[in-house]
Amino acid sequence: MQISASKWLDIWQANRRLTRRVIEAFPEDQLFSFSIGGMRTFGDMIKELLAVEGPGIEEIVTGVRQKFDEHASYQTKHELLDKWDAETARIDKFWADLPSEKYLERVNLFGQYESSVIDAILYFVENEIHHRGQGFVYLRSLGIQPPFFWER
Amino acid sequence: MQISASKWLDIWQANRRLTRRVIEAFPEDQLFSFSIGGMRTFGDMIKELLAVEGPGIEEIVTGVRQKFDEHASYQTKHELLDKWDAETARIDKFWADLPSEKYLERVNLFGQYESSVIDAILYFVENEIHHRGQGFVYLRSLGIQPPFFWER
């Protein structure tokens, strides 16, 4: 099944736009404090996504080992959103330099996650959808209506 | 980016195997009663997935309009798992008859959801990941460790 490189980027970035809306929907004081069942806060989940996606695609494209740091010190919604937007631009930038011959190559992201390039990219998106779904429950639990899932 | 038809089926079915483990992990009495923030029970979310994926792929392949029914009367975990397995087999069966020329065709699933075939299939998987992520929060809230996300 042929999906063009630009279509893949669209799928990824459309998902990122929705996740951005979920971050925006969180009350500032709950983003880094509210949790259910001993899970991480949604802010911490977002830190993980920020640590994985942009650095991941940069490492895939350049071959230069990136540092995996999911414990960045962002403490406000504004900082998270700024970083989110910076990573969105980083993904656009490196995606443009990803030749399609590379999709089946093996990578060992951050020196610890071995897979094919395509599986790594699929993981980025699936992992984001997974955590965003969790963010929806947090929002509902806080009495806040999440954005529509199909609104990209 | 070329992903073979069999690879797509693998991605989809690997996700379904993980979701099946999440259903299994639910205590029988919570599957159709526990909810957070006024959301649906996980049992009801699974009924939605059962209503969408198997009937969806059948309609895509055969062109025969399927009924969309997300309020089936399953009342036990056993019934849900049996139906899950039947739909898994149905997906395998119809996938084998989906010619790749069809991926870009337009469909109007269940007479109400218009998209390309590929977008419909992506939606099936993304929607499942989304609700499964919510199931993870329900399980954690019940003090139950969900399966590992990367365990397919």
Tab-separated table of C-alpha atoms in Angstrom:
chain	number	residue	atom	x	y	z
A	1	MET	CA	0.000	0.000	0.000
A	2	GLN	CA	1.571	3.186	-1.189
A	3	ILE	CA	1.198	6.195	1.069
A	4	SER	CA	3.157	9.217	-0.068
A	5	ALA	CA	5.736	10.760	2.228
A	6	SER	CA	3.683	13.948	2.381
A	7	LYS	CA	0.590	11.975	3.373
A	8	TRP	CA	2.503	10.364	6.252
A	9	LEU	CA	3.633	13.752	7.434
A	10	ASP	CA	0.023	14.981	7.239
A	11	ILE	CA	-1.172	12.064	9.365
A	12	TRP	CA	1.518	12.715	11.955
A	13	GLN	CA	1.056	16.483	12.082
A	14	ALA	CA	-2.742	16.222	12.133
A	15	ASN	CA	-2.371	14.037	15.205
A	16	ARG	CA	0.008	16.584	16.730
A	17	ARG	CA	-2.505	19.378	16.158
A	18	LEU	CA	-5.139	17.441	18.055
A	19	THR	CA	-2.746	16.678	20.909
A	20	ARG	CA	-1.854	20.379	21.055
A	21	ARG	CA	-5.544	21.156	21.548
A	22	VAL	CA	-5.658	18.698	24.433
A	23	ILE	CA	-2.693	20.429	26.107
A	24	GLU	CA	-4.454	23.764	25.621
A	25	ALA	CA	-7.666	22.417	27.148
A	26	PHE	CA	-5.921	21.568	30.444
A	27	PRO	CA	-6.172	24.049	33.286
A	28	GLU	CA	-2.638	25.248	33.973
A	29	ASP	CA	-2.631	24.021	37.565
A	30	GLN	CA	-3.779	20.506	36.635
A	31	LEU	CA	-1.393	19.882	33.773
A	32	PHE	CA	1.496	19.053	36.083
A	33	SER	CA	-0.426	17.831	39.118
A	34	PHE	CA	-3.582	15.904	38.172
A	35	SER	CA	-3.321	12.160	37.754
A	36	ILE	CA	-5.459	9.045	38.033
A	37	GLY	CA	-4.494	5.709	39.531
A	38	GLY	CA	-0.868	6.654	40.181
A	39	MET	CA	-0.204	7.412	36.516
A	40	ARG	CA	1.934	10.296	35.310
A	41	THR	CA	0.457	13.750	34.888
A	42	PHE	CA	-0.514	14.701	31.344
A	43	GLY	CA	2.350	17.217	31.421
A	44	ASP	CA	4.781	14.372	32.048
A	45	MET	CA	3.287	12.323	29.218
A	46	ILE	CA	3.753	15.306	26.915
A	47	LYS	CA	7.384	15.586	28.050
A	48	GLU	CA	7.815	11.989	26.912
A	49	LEU	CA	6.320	12.760	23.498
A	50	LEU	CA	8.586	15.805	23.184
A	51	ALA	CA	11.582	13.644	24.079
A	52	VAL	CA	10.755	10.960	21.534
A	53	GLU	CA	9.324	12.406	18.323
A	54	GLY	CA	11.470	15.370	17.290
A	55	PRO	CA	14.766	13.932	18.549
A	56	GLY	CA	13.752	10.581	17.063
A	57	ILE	CA	13.188	11.857	13.547
A	58	GLU	CA	16.380	13.933	13.741
A	59	GLU	CA	18.393	10.859	14.718
A	60	ILE	CA	16.743	8.785	11.983
A	61	VAL	CA	17.550	11.345	9.291
A	62	THR	CA	20.998	12.533	10.394
A	63	GLY	CA	22.291	9.373	12.027
A	64	VAL	CA	23.528	11.549	14.888
A	65	ARG	CA	22.679	10.069	18.294
A	66	GLN	CA	20.197	12.259	20.171
A	67	LYS	CA	19.815	12.396	23.917
A	68	PHE	CA	16.611	10.897	25.292
A	69	ASP	CA	15.385	13.148	28.076
A	70	GLU	CA	11.766	12.774	29.141
A	71	HIS	CA	12.264	14.744	32.347
A	72	ALA	CA	12.717	18.230	30.965
A	73	SER	CA	11.989	21.017	33.419
A	74	TYR	CA	9.055	22.707	31.643
A	75	GLN	CA	6.727	24.006	34.315
A	76	THR	CA	4.059	25.969	32.490
A	77	LYS	CA	1.550	25.241	29.759
A	78	HIS	CA	3.112	28.051	27.751
A	79	GLU	CA	6.535	26.399	27.851
A	80	LEU	CA	5.048	23.038	26.817
A	81	LEU	CA	3.176	24.594	23.905
A	82	ASP	CA	6.236	26.540	22.758
A	83	LYS	CA	8.320	23.388	22.821
A	84	TRP	CA	5.514	21.497	21.079
A	85	ASP	CA	5.537	24.036	18.237
A	86	ALA	CA	9.313	23.925	17.985
A	87	GLU	CA	9.198	20.130	17.673
A	88	THR	CA	6.454	20.389	15.056
A	89	ALA	CA	8.775	22.543	12.963
A	90	ARG	CA	11.693	20.176	13.621
A	91	ILE	CA	9.635	17.244	12.357
A	92	ASP	CA	8.701	19.147	9.168
A	93	LYS	CA	12.340	20.077	8.641
A	94	PHE	CA	13.868	16.625	9.022
A	95	TRP	CA	10.986	14.830	7.303
A	96	ALA	CA	11.838	16.732	4.144
A	97	ASP	CA	15.272	15.070	4.206
A	98	LEU	CA	14.088	11.516	4.796
A	99	PRO	CA	14.618	9.545	1.595
A	100	SER	CA	12.084	6.781	1.056
A	101	GLU	CA	14.892	4.236	0.577
A	102	LYS	CA	15.518	4.625	4.291
A	103	TYR	CA	12.134	3.368	5.512
A	104	LEU	CA	13.188	-0.245	5.822
A	105	GLU	CA	16.606	0.472	7.354
A	106	ARG	CA	17.248	-0.552	10.947
A	107	VAL	CA	17.830	2.081	13.605
A	108	ASN	CA	18.727	1.908	17.272
A	109	LEU	CA	17.103	5.110	18.484
A	110	PHE	CA	18.764	6.838	21.412
A	111	GLY	CA	21.044	3.828	21.556
A	112	GLN	CA	18.247	1.748	23.032
A	113	TYR	CA	15.228	1.176	20.767
A	114	GLU	CA	15.927	-1.056	17.825
A	115	SER	CA	13.458	-1.250	14.964
A	116	SER	CA	12.973	-0.368	11.326
A	117	VAL	CA	12.544	3.314	10.481
A	118	ILE	CA	8.920	2.766	9.550
A	119	ASP	CA	8.166	0.957	12.803
A	120	ALA	CA	9.828	3.763	14.750
A	121	ILE	CA	7.652	6.363	13.020
A	122	LEU	CA	4.512	4.286	13.536
A	123	TYR	CA	5.450	4.001	17.197
A	124	PHE	CA	5.779	7.786	17.524
A	125	VAL	CA	2.229	8.279	16.271
A	126	GLU	CA	0.633	5.311	18.067
A	127	ASN	CA	2.292	6.292	21.335
A	128	GLU	CA	0.998	9.850	20.997
A	129	ILE	CA	-2.566	8.668	20.298
A	130	HIS	CA	-2.344	6.347	23.312
A	131	HIS	CA	-1.308	9.084	25.727
A	132	ARG	CA	-3.685	11.619	24.237
A	133	GLY	CA	-6.541	9.172	24.843
A	134	GLN	CA	-5.426	9.099	28.473
A	135	GLY	CA	-5.436	12.906	28.504
A	136	PHE	CA	-9.069	12.786	27.340
A	137	VAL	CA	-9.978	10.774	30.455
A	138	TYR	CA	-8.105	13.224	32.690
A	139	LEU	CA	-10.007	16.119	31.125
A	140	ARG	CA	-13.373	14.375	31.489
A	141	SER	CA	-12.535	13.565	35.073
A	142	LEU	CA	-11.865	17.297	35.593
A	143	GLY	CA	-15.263	18.096	34.086
A	144	ILE	CA	-13.756	19.473	30.888
A	145	GLN	CA	-14.965	18.539	27.409
A	146	PRO	CA	-11.988	17.370	25.296
A	147	PRO	CA	-11.733	18.387	21.637
A	148	PHE	CA	-13.430	16.058	19.181
A	149	PHE	CA	-11.243	13.074	18.296
A	150	TRP	CA	-11.866	13.532	14.600
A	151	GLU	CA	-11.068	17.267	14.694
A	152	ARG	CA	-7.604	17.624	13.210
B	1	MET	CA	6.319	5.222	1.469
B	2	GLN	CA	5.500	1.692	0.518
B	3	ILE	CA	4.021	-0.499	3.212
B	4	SER	CA	2.913	-3.888	2.019
B	5	ALA	CA	-0.665	-4.982	2.465
B	6	SER	CA	0.473	-7.767	4.777
B	7	LYS	CA	2.433	-5.285	6.897
B	8	TRP	CA	-0.707	-3.140	7.294
B	9	LEU	CA	-2.680	-6.149	8.382
B	10	ASP	CA	0.080	-6.976	10.884
B	11	ILE	CA	-0.057	-3.471	12.357
B	12	TRP	CA	-3.820	-3.645	12.684
B	13	GLN	CA	-3.946	-7.154	14.129
B	14	ALA	CA	-1.053	-6.483	16.512
B	15	ASN	CA	-3.070	-3.583	17.872
B	16	ARG	CA	-6.109	-5.820	18.170
B	17	ARG	CA	-4.118	-8.393	20.139
B	18	LEU	CA	-3.110	-5.726	22.639
B	19	THR	CA	-6.684	-4.443	22.942
B	20	ARG	CA	-7.850	-8.012	23.539
B	21	ARG	CA	-5.416	-8.225	26.469
B	22	VAL	CA	-6.905	-5.054	27.900
B	23	ILE	CA	-10.414	-6.544	27.707
B	24	GLU	CA	-9.095	-9.670	29.422
B	25	ALA	CA	-7.490	-7.618	32.190
B	26	PHE	CA	-10.822	-6.038	33.191
B	27	PRO	CA	-12.697	-7.567	36.107
B	28	GLU	CA	-15.958	-8.889	34.708
B	29	ASP	CA	-18.097	-6.708	36.940
B	30	GLN	CA	-16.287	-3.491	35.998
B	31	LEU	CA	-16.227	-3.973	32.246
B	32	PHE	CA	-19.817	-2.833	31.833
B	33	SER	CA	-20.155	-0.602	34.886
B	34	PHE	CA	-16.930	1.296	35.661
B	35	SER	CA	-16.461	4.713	34.139
B	36	ILE	CA	-14.679	8.000	34.801
B	37	GLY	CA	-16.020	11.507	34.302
B	38	GLY	CA	-19.290	10.411	32.735
B	39	MET	CA	-17.559	8.554	29.913
B	40	ARG	CA	-18.726	5.262	28.494
B	41	THR	CA	-17.719	1.998	30.115
B	42	PHE	CA	-14.815	0.179	28.458
B	43	GLY	CA	-17.318	-2.495	27.424
B	44	ASP	CA	-19.274	0.133	25.518
B	45	MET	CA	-16.124	1.447	23.836
B	46	ILE	CA	-15.337	-2.099	22.736
B	47	LYS	CA	-18.858	-2.436	21.329
B	48	GLU	CA	-18.094	0.627	19.219
B	49	LEU	CA	-14.851	-0.920	17.928
B	50	LEU	CA	-16.697	-4.148	17.134
B	51	ALA	CA	-19.335	-2.150	15.261
B	52	VAL	CA	-16.803	-0.235	13.189
B	53	GLU	CA	-13.818	-2.365	12.221
B	54	GLY	CA	-15.111	-5.702	10.944
B	55	PRO	CA	-18.290	-4.320	9.350
B	56	GLY	CA	-16.212	-1.433	7.972
B	57	ILE	CA	-13.688	-3.603	6.168
B	58	GLU	CA	-16.458	-5.853	4.875
B	59	GLU	CA	-18.306	-2.871	3.405
B	60	ILE	CA	-15.085	-1.489	1.897
B	61	VAL	CA	-14.279	-4.779	0.194
B	62	THR	CA	-17.711	-5.954	-0.863
B	63	GLY	CA	-19.425	-2.607	-1.404
B	64	VAL	CA	-22.409	-4.008	0.471
B	65	ARG	CA	-23.773	-1.550	3.030
B	66	GLN	CA	-23.285	-2.849	6.585
B	67	LYS	CA	-25.386	-1.898	9.565
B	68	PHE	CA	-23.651	0.278	12.154
B	69	ASP	CA	-24.710	-0.944	15.572
B	70	GLU	CA	-22.590	0.080	18.526
B	71	HIS	CA	-25.210	-0.922	21.080
B	72	ALA	CA	-25.066	-4.685	20.771
B	73	SER	CA	-26.354	-6.572	23.775
B	74	TYR	CA	-23.148	-8.370	24.862
B	75	GLN	CA	-23.209	-8.599	28.626
B	76	THR	CA	-20.215	-10.705	29.572
B	77	LYS	CA	-16.477	-10.537	29.002
B	78	HIS	CA	-16.691	-13.937	27.378
B	79	GLU	CA	-19.208	-12.695	24.799
B	80	LEU	CA	-17.059	-9.637	24.036
B	81	LEU	CA	-13.932	-11.742	23.576
B	82	ASP	CA	-15.761	-14.247	21.369
B	83	LYS	CA	-17.074	-11.449	19.183
B	84	TRP	CA	-13.601	-9.846	19.170
B	85	ASP	CA	-12.093	-13.067	17.847
B	86	ALA	CA	-14.813	-13.434	15.230
B	87	GLU	CA	-14.122	-9.889	13.996
B	88	THR	CA	-10.382	-10.594	13.932
B	89	ALA	CA	-11.063	-13.496	11.577
B	90	ARG	CA	-13.464	-11.354	9.530
B	91	ILE	CA	-10.772	-8.690	9.098
B	92	ASP	CA	-8.241	-11.310	7.932
B	93	LYS	CA	-10.791	-12.730	5.518
B	94	PHE	CA	-11.831	-9.496	3.844
B	95	TRP	CA	-8.334	-7.972	3.923
B	96	ALA	CA	-7.188	-10.775	1.667
B	97	ASP	CA	-9.683	-9.544	-0.954
B	98	LEU	CA	-8.790	-5.847	-0.796
B	99	PRO	CA	-6.942	-4.942	-3.980
B	100	SER	CA	-4.367	-2.186	-3.548
B	101	GLU	CA	-5.955	-0.199	-6.394
B	102	LYS	CA	-8.838	0.399	-4.017
B	103	TYR	CA	-6.895	2.311	-1.335
B	104	LEU	CA	-7.528	5.732	-2.804
B	105	GLU	CA	-11.173	5.133	-3.689
B	106	ARG	CA	-13.853	7.055	-1.815
B	107	VAL	CA	-16.265	5.254	0.475
B	108	ASN	CA	-19.258	6.365	2.487
B	109	LEU	CA	-19.124	3.831	5.302
B	110	PHE	CA	-22.431	2.834	6.845
B	111	GLY	CA	-23.934	5.508	4.644
B	112	GLN	CA	-22.525	8.200	6.921
B	113	TYR	CA	-18.722	8.410	7.027
B	114	GLU	CA	-17.150	9.642	3.826
B	115	SER	CA	-13.399	9.267	3.297
B	116	SER	CA	-10.823	7.445	1.232
B	117	VAL	CA	-10.354	3.737	1.943
B	118	ILE	CA	-6.919	4.379	3.433
B	119	ASP	CA	-8.218	7.098	5.733
B	120	ALA	CA	-11.022	4.815	6.866
B	121	ILE	CA	-8.540	2.071	7.734
B	122	LEU	CA	-6.237	4.523	9.520
B	123	TYR	CA	-9.247	5.737	11.475
B	124	PHE	CA	-10.116	2.189	12.571
B	125	VAL	CA	-6.656	1.730	14.072
B	126	GLU	CA	-6.252	5.238	15.540
B	127	ASN	CA	-9.711	5.061	17.105
B	128	GLU	CA	-8.870	1.702	18.675
B	129	ILE	CA	-5.571	3.006	20.117
B	130	HIS	CA	-7.415	6.055	21.483
B	131	HIS	CA	-10.035	4.023	23.332
B	132	ARG	CA	-7.540	1.429	24.487
B	133	GLY	CA	-5.489	4.247	26.045
B	134	GLN	CA	-8.632	5.213	27.925
B	135	GLY	CA	-9.042	1.606	29.038
B	136	PHE	CA	-5.507	1.768	30.472
B	137	VAL	CA	-6.584	4.668	32.716
B	138	TYR	CA	-9.697	2.778	33.829
B	139	LEU	CA	-7.559	-0.242	34.735
B	140	ARG	CA	-5.030	1.887	36.645
B	141	SER	CA	-7.858	3.581	38.454
B	142	LEU	CA	-9.089	0.116	39.462
B	143	GLY	CA	-5.615	-0.719	40.764
B	144	ILE	CA	-4.882	-3.110	37.890
B	145	GLN	CA	-1.653	-3.084	35.903
B	146	PRO	CA	-2.462	-2.883	32.165
B	147	PRO	CA	-0.435	-4.927	29.663
B	148	PHE	CA	2.675	-3.219	28.307
B	149	PHE	CA	1.880	-0.856	25.443
B	150	TRP	CA	4.648	-2.291	23.292
B	151	GLU	CA	3.568	-5.896	23.916
B	152	ARG	CA	1.820	-7.024	20.775
